[in-house]
mmCIF file of C-alpha atoms in Angstrom:
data_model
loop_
_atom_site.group_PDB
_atom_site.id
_atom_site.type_symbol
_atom_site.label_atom_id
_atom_site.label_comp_id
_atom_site.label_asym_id
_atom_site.label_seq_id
_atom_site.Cartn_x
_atom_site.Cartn_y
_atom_site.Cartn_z
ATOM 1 C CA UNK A 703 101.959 101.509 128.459
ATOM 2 C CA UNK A 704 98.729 102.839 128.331
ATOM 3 C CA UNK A 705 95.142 103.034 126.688
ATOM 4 C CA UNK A 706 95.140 106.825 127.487
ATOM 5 C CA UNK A 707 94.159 109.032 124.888
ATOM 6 C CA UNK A 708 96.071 112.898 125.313
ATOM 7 C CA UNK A 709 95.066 115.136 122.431
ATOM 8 C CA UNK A 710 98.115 117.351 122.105
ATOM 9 C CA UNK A 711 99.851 113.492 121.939
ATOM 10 C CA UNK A 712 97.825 112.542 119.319
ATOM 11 C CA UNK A 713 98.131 115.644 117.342
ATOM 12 C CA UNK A 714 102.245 115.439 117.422
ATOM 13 C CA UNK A 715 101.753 111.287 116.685
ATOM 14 C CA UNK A 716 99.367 112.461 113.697
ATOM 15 C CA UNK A 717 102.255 114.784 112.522
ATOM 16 C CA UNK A 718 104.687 112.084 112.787
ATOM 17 C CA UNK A 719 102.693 109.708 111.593
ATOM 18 C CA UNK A 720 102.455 112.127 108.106
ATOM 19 C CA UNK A 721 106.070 112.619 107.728
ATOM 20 C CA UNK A 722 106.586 109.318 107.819
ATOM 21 C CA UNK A 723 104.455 108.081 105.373
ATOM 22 C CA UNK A 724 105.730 110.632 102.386
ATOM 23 C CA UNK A 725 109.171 108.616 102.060
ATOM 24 C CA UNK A 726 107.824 105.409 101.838
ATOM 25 C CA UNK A 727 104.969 106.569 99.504
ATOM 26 C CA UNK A 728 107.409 107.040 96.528
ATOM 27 C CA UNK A 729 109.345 103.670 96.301
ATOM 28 C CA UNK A 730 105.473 102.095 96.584
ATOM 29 C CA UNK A 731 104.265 104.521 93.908
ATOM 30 C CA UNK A 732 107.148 103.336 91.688
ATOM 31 C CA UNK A 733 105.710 99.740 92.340
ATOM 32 C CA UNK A 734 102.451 100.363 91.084
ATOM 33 C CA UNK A 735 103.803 102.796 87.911
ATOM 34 C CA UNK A 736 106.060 100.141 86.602
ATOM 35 C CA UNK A 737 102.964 97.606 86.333
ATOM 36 C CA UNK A 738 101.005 98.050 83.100
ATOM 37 C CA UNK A 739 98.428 101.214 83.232
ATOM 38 C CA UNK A 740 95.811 98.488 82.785
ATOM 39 C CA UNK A 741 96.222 96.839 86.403
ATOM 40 C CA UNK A 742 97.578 100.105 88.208
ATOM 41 C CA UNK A 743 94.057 99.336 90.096
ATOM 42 C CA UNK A 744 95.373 95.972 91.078
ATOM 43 C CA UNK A 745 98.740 97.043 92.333
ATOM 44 C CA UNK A 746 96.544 99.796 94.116
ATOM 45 C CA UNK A 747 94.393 96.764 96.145
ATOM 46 C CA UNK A 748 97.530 94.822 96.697
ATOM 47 C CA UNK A 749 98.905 97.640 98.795
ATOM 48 C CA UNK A 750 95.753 98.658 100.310
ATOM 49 C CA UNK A 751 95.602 94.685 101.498
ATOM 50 C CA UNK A 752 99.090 94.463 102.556
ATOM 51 C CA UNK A 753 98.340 97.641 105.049
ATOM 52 C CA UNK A 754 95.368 96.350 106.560
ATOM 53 C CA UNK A 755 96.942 92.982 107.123
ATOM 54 C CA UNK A 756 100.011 94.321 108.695
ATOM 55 C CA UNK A 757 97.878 97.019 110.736
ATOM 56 C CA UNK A 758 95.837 93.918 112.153
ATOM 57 C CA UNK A 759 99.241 91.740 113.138
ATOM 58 C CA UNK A 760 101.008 94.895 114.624
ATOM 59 C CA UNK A 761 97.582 95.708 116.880
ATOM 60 C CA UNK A 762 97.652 92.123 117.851
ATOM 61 C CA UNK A 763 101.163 91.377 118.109
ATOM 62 C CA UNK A 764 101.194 94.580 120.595
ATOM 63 C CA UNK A 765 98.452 92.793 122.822
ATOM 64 C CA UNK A 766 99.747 89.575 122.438
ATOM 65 C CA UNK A 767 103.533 90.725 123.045
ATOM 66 C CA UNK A 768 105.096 89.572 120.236
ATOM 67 C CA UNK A 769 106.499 92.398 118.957
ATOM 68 C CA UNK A 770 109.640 91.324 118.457
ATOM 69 C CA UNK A 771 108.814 88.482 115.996
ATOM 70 C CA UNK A 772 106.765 91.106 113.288
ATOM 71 C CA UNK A 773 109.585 93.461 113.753
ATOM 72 C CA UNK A 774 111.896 90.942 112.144
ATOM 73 C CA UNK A 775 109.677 89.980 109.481
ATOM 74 C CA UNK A 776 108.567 93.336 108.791
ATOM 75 C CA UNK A 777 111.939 94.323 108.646
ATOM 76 C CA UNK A 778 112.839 91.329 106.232
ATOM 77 C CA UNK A 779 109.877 92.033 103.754
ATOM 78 C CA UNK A 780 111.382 95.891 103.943
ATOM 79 C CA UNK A 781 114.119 94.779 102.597
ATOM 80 C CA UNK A 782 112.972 92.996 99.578
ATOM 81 C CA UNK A 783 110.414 95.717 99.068
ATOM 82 C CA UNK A 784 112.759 98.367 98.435
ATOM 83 C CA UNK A 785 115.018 96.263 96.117
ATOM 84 C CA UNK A 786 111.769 95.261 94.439
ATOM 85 C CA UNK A 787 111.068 99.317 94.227
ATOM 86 C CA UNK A 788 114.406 100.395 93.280
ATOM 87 C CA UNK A 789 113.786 97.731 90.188
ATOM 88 C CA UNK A 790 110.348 98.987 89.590
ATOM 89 C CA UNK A 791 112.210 102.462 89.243
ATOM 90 C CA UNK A 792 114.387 101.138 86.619
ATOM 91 C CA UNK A 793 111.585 98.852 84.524
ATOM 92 C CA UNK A 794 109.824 102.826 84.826
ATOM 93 C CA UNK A 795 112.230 104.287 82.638
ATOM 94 C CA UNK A 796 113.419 101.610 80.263
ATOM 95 C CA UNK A 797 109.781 100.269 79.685
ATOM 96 C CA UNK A 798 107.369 102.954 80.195
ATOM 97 C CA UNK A 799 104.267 100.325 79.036
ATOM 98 C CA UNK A 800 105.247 97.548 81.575
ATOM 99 C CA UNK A 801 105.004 94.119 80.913
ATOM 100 C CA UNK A 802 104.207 91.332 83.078
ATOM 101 C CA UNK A 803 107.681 91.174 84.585
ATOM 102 C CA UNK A 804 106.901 94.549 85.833
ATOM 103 C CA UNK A 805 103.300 94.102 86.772
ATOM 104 C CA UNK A 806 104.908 90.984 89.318
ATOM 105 C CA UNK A 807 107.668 92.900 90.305
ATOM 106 C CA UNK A 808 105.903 96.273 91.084
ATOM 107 C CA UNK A 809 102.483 94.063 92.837
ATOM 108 C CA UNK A 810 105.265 92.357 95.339
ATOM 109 C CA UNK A 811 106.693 95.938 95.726
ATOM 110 C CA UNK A 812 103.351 97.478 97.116
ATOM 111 C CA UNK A 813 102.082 93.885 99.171
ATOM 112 C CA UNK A 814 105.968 93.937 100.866
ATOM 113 C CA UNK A 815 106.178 97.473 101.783
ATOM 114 C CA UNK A 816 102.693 97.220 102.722
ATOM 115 C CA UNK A 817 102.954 94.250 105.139
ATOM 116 C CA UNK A 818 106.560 95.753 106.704
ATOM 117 C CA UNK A 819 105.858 99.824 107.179
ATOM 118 C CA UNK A 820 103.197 99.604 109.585
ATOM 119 C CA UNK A 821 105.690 98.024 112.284
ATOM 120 C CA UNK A 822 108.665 99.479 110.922
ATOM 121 C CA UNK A 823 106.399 102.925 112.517
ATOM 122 C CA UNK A 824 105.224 101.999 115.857
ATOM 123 C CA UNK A 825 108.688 102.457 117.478
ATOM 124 C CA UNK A 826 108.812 106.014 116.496
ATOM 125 C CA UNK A 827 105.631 106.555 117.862
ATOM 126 C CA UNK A 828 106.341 104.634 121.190
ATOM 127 C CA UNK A 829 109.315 107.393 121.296
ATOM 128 C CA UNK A 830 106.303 110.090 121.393
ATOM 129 C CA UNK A 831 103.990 108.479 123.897
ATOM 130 C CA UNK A 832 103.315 106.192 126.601
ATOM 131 C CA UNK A 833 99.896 106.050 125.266
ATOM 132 C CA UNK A 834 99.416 101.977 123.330
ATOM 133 C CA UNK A 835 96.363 104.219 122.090
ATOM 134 C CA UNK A 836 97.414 106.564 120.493
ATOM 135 C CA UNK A 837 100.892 104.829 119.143
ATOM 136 C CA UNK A 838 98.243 102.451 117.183
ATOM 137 C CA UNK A 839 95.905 104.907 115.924
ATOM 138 C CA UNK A 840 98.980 107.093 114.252
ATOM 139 C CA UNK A 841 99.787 103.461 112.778
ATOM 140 C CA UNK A 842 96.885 103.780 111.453
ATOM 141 C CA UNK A 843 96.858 107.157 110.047
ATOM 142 C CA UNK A 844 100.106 106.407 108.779
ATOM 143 C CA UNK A 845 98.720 103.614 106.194
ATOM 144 C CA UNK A 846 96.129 105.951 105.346
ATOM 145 C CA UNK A 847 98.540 108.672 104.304
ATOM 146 C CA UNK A 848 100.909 106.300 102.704
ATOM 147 C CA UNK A 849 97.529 105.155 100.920
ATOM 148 C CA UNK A 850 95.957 108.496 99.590
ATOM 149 C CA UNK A 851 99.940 110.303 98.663
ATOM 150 C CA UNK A 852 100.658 106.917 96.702
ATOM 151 C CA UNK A 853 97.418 107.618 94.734
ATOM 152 C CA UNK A 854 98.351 111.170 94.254
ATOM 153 C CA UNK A 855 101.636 110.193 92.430
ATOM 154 C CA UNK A 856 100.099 107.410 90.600
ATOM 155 C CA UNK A 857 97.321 109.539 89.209
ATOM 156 C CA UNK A 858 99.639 112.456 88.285
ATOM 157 C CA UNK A 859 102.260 110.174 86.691
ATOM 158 C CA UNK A 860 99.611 108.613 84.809
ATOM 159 C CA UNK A 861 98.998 111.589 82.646
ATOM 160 C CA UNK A 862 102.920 112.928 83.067
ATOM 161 C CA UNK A 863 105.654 110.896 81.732
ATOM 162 C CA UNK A 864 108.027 112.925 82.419
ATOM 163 C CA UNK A 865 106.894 112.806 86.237
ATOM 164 C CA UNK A 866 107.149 109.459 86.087
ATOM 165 C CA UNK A 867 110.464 109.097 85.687
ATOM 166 C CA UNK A 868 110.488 111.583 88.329
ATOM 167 C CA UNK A 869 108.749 109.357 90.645
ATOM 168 C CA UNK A 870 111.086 106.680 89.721
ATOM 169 C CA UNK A 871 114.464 108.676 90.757
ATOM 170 C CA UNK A 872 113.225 109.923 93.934
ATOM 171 C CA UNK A 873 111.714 106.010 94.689
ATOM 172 C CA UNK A 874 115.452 105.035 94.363
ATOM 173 C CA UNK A 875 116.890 107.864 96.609
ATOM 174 C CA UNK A 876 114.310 106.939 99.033
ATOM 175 C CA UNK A 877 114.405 103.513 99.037
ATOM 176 C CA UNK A 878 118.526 103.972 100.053
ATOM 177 C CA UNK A 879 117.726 106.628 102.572
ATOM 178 C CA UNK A 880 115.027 104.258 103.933
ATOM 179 C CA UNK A 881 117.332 101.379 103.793
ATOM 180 C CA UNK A 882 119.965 103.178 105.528
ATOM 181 C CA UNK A 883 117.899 104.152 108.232
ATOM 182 C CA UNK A 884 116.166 100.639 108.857
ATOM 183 C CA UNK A 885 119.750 99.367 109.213
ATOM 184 C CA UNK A 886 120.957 102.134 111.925
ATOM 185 C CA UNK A 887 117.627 100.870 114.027
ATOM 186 C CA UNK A 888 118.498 97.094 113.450
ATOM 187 C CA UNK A 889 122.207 97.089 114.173
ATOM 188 C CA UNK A 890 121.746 99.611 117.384
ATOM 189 C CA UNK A 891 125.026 100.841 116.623
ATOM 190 C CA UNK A 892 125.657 103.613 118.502
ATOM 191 C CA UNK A 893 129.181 104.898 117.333
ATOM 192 C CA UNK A 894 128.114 104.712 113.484
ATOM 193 C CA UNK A 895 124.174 105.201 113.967
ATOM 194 C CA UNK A 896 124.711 108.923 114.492
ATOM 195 C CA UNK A 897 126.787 109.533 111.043
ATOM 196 C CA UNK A 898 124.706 106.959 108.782
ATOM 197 C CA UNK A 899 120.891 108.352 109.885
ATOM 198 C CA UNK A 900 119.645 110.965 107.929
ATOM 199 C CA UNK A 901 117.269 113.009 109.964
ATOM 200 C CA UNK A 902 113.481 113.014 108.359
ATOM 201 C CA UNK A 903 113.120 116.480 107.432
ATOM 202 C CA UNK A 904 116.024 116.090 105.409
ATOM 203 C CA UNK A 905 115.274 113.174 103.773
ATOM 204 C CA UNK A 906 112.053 115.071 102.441
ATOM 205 C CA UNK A 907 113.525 117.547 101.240
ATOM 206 C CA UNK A 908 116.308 115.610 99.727
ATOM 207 C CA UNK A 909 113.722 113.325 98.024
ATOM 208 C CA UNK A 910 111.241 116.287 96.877
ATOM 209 C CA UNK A 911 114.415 118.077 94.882
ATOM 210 C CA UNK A 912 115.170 114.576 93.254
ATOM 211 C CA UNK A 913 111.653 114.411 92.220
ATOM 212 C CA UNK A 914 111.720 117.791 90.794
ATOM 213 C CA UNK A 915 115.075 117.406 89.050
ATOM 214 C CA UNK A 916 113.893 113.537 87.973
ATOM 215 C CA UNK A 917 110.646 115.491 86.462
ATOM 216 C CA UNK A 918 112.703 118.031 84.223
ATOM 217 C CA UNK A 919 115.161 115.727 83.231
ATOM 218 C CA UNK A 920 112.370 113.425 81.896
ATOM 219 C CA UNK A 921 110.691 116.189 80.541
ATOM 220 C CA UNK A 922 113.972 117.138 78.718
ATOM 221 C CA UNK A 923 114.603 113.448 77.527
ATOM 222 C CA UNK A 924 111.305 112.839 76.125
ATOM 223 C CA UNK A 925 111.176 115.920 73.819
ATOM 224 C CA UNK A 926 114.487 115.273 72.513
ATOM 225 C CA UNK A 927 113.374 111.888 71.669
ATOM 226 C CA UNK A 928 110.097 113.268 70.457
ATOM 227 C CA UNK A 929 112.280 115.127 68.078
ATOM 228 C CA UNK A 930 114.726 112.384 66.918
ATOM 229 C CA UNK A 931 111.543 110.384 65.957
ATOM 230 C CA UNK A 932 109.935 113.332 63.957
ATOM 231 C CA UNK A 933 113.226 113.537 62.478
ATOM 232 C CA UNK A 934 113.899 109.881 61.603
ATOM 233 C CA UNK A 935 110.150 109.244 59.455
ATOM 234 C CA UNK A 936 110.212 109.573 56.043
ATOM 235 C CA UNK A 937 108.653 112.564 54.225
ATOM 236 C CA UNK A 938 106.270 111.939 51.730
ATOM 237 C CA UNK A 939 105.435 113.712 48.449
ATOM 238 C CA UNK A 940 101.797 114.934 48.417
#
């Protein structure tokens, strides 16, 4: 390891570091949807939090080599953050005003995720470069791209149902390709590693068409419900 700092390196670490970040963004955006619209800001600060805590431990635990203790509890809290999204994704479409079920469920979502993705990424960058520099600093960018596409979804969602619930299918597809994945890396198996990983590019693309398909098929759910309740009031003599 080194503190060197190669730009091409940095550039393909950057790109990595961007790919990475749009899975995980949608099982956290989930999080924060299912809380109610009033504390969306909240759910916002506990992810923000949860990043720059676990961006601090994995800079440290790299300098203090202890790596391997934050990659089992970042892979632990992974764990419970993606059950804790894949329930966000299903408070999202039975409850579409949240409660404060949701609001606790979705808050632990984003502060889990947040404390586990930052290490769960280092090792893929480590397979890019020698460089400790420039592994850290596409940590870094990493959180910040998780940060700004989870804001993205939030703000669209909050004016779209419909894309909410589209949010909320592709959170649950992503959370079990996510799963899947963190599994392959902590079992090492190499006879069933190769069948069970799904390679990234496919995931996104996998996880954009279940957002788009999520999106119309909320869209087509809440005008037919739209027109069962126009249907069901009573009409009034004027």
């Amino acid at each position: 390891m080194s503190l060197d700092l190669d730009p091409l390196e940095l550039l393909a670490a950057a790109l990595m570091a961007v790919m990475l970040a749009m899975p995980i963004a949608f099982p956290v955006a989930a999080g924060v949807i299912a809380a109610p619209r009033r504390i969306w800001s909240g759910a916002g600060l506990a992810l923000g939090l949860g990043l720059l805590v676990a961006v601090g431990a994995v800079i440290a635990a790299h300098f203090a080599d202890r790596q391997g203790v934050v990659a089992v509890i970042s892979g632990i809290a992974l764990v419970l953050g993606l059950l804790g999204a894949v329930a966000s994704a299903v408070f999202i479409v039975v409850r579409s005003d949240g409660s404060m079920l949701t609001a606790v469920v979705g808050i632990l979502t984003c502060v889990l995720i947040g404390l586990a993705e930052p290490a769960q990424v280092l090792p893929a960058m480590f397979g890019l470069t020698q460089s400790a520099l420039v592994a850290l600093t596409a940590v870094v960018i990493e959180a910040v791209v998780v940060a700004l596409v989870v804001a993205a979804l939030v703000a669209a969602g909050g004016r779209v149902r419909a894309l909410q619930i589209g949010v909320a299918a592709a959170s649950v597809v992503a959370a079990i390709l996510i799963g899947v994945g963190a599994l392959v890396v902590a079992t090492g198996d190499a006879a069933t590693g190769p069948l069970l990983s799904v390679p990234l590019s496919t995931q996104l693309i996998v996880i954009v068409a279940v957002l788009v398909l999520g999106t119309i098929g909320g869209g087509v759910a809440s005008g037919v419900r739209s027109r069962r309740d126009a249907d069901a009031e009573p009409v009034t003599d004027r």
